[in-house]
mmCIF file of C-alpha atoms in Angstrom:
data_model
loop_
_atom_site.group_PDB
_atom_site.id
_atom_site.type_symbol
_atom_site.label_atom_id
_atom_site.label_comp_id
_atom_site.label_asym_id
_atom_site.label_seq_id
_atom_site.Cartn_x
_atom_site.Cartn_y
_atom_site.Cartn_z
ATOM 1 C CA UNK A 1 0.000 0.000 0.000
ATOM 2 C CA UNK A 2 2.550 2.849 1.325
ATOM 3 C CA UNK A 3 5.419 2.378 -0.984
ATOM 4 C CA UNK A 4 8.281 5.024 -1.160
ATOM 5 C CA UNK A 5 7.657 5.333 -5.089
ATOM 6 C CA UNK A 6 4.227 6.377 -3.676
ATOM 7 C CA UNK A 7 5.042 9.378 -1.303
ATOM 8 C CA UNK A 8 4.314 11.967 -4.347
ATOM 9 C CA UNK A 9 1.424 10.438 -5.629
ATOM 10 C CA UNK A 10 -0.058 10.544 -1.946
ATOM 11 C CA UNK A 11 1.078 13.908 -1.482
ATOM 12 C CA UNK A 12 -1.136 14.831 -5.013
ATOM 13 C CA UNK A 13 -3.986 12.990 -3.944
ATOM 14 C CA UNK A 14 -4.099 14.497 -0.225
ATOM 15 C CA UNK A 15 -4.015 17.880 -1.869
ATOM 16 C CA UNK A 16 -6.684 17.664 -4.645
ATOM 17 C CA UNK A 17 -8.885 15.505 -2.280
ATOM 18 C CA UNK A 18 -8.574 18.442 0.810
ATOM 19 C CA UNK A 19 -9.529 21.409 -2.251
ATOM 20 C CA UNK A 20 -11.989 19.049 -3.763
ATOM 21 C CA UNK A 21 -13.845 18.856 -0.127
ATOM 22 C CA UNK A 22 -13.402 22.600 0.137
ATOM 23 C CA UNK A 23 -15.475 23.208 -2.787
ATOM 24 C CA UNK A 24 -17.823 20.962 -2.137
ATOM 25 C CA UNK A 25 -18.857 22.526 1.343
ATOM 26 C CA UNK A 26 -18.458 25.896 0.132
ATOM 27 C CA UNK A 27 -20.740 25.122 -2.309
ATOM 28 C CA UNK A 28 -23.145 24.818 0.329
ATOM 29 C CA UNK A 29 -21.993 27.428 2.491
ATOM 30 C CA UNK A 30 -20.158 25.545 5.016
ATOM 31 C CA UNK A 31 -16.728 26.766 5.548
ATOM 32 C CA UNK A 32 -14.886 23.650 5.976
ATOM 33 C CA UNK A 33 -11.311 24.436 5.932
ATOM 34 C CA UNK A 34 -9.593 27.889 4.540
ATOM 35 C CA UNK A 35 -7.186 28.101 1.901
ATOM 36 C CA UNK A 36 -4.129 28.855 4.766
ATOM 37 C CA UNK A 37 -5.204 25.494 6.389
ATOM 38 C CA UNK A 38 -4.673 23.854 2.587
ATOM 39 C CA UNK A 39 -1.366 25.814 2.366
ATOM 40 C CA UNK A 40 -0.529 24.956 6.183
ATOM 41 C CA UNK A 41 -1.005 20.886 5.342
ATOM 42 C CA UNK A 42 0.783 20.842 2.133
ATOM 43 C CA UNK A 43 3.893 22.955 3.415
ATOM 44 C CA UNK A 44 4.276 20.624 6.269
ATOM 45 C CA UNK A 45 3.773 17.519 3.960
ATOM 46 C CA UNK A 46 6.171 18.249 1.237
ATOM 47 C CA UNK A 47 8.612 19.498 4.671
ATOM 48 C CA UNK A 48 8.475 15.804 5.356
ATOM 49 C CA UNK A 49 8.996 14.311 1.687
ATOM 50 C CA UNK A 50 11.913 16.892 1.044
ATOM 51 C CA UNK A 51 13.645 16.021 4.989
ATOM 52 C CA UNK A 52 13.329 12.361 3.790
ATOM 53 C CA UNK A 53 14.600 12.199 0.233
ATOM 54 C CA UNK A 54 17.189 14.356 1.413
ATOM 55 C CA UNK A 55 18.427 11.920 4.205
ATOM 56 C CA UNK A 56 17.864 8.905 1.755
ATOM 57 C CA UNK A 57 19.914 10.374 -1.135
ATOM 58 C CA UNK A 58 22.685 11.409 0.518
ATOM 59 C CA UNK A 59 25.548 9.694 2.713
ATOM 60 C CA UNK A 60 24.609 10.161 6.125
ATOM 61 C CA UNK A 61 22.799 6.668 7.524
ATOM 62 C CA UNK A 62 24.918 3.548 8.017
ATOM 63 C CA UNK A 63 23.837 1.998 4.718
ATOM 64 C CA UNK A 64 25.306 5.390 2.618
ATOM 65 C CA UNK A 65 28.367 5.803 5.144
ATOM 66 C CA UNK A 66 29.275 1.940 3.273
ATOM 67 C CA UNK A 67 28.182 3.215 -0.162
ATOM 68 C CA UNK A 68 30.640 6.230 -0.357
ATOM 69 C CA UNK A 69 33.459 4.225 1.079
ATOM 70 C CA UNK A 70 32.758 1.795 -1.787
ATOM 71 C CA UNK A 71 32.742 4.213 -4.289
ATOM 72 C CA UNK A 72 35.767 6.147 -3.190
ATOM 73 C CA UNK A 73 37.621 2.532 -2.837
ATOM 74 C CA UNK A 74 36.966 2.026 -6.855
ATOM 75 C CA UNK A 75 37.525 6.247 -7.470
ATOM 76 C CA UNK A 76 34.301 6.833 -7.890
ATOM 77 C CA UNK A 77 33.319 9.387 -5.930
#
């Protein structure tokens, strides 16, 4: 279900579901969320996606630490 190839797709869907809702209550005049809220959920959201891919793409963990010594053993890096 929650893959990492996922994340983005999730990230879409979460925002056109929370703006599809928003229209649809506005439509009957219920205020349901405001446009900062949107903007609040989906700053925090792609916070989180950007924090991870940047931890998973670069060599900080244990698993990255043995990558670059790798690739600097065969001059790759």
């Amino acid at each position: 279900m929650l893959q990492k190839e996922n994340i983005s797709d999730i990230l879409r869907f979460l925002a056109g579901f929370l703006l599809s809702l928003k229209l649809l209550f506005e439509s009957f005049g219920l205020t349901f969320i405001t446009n900062d809220q949107i903007d609040a959920i989906i700053n925090v959201a792609s916070f989180l996606f950007i924090l991870y891919f940047g931890y998973k793409n670069n060599y900080v963990g244990k698993k990255g630490l043995e990558q670059k010594e790798l690739l600097k053993k065969h001059n790759l890096h």
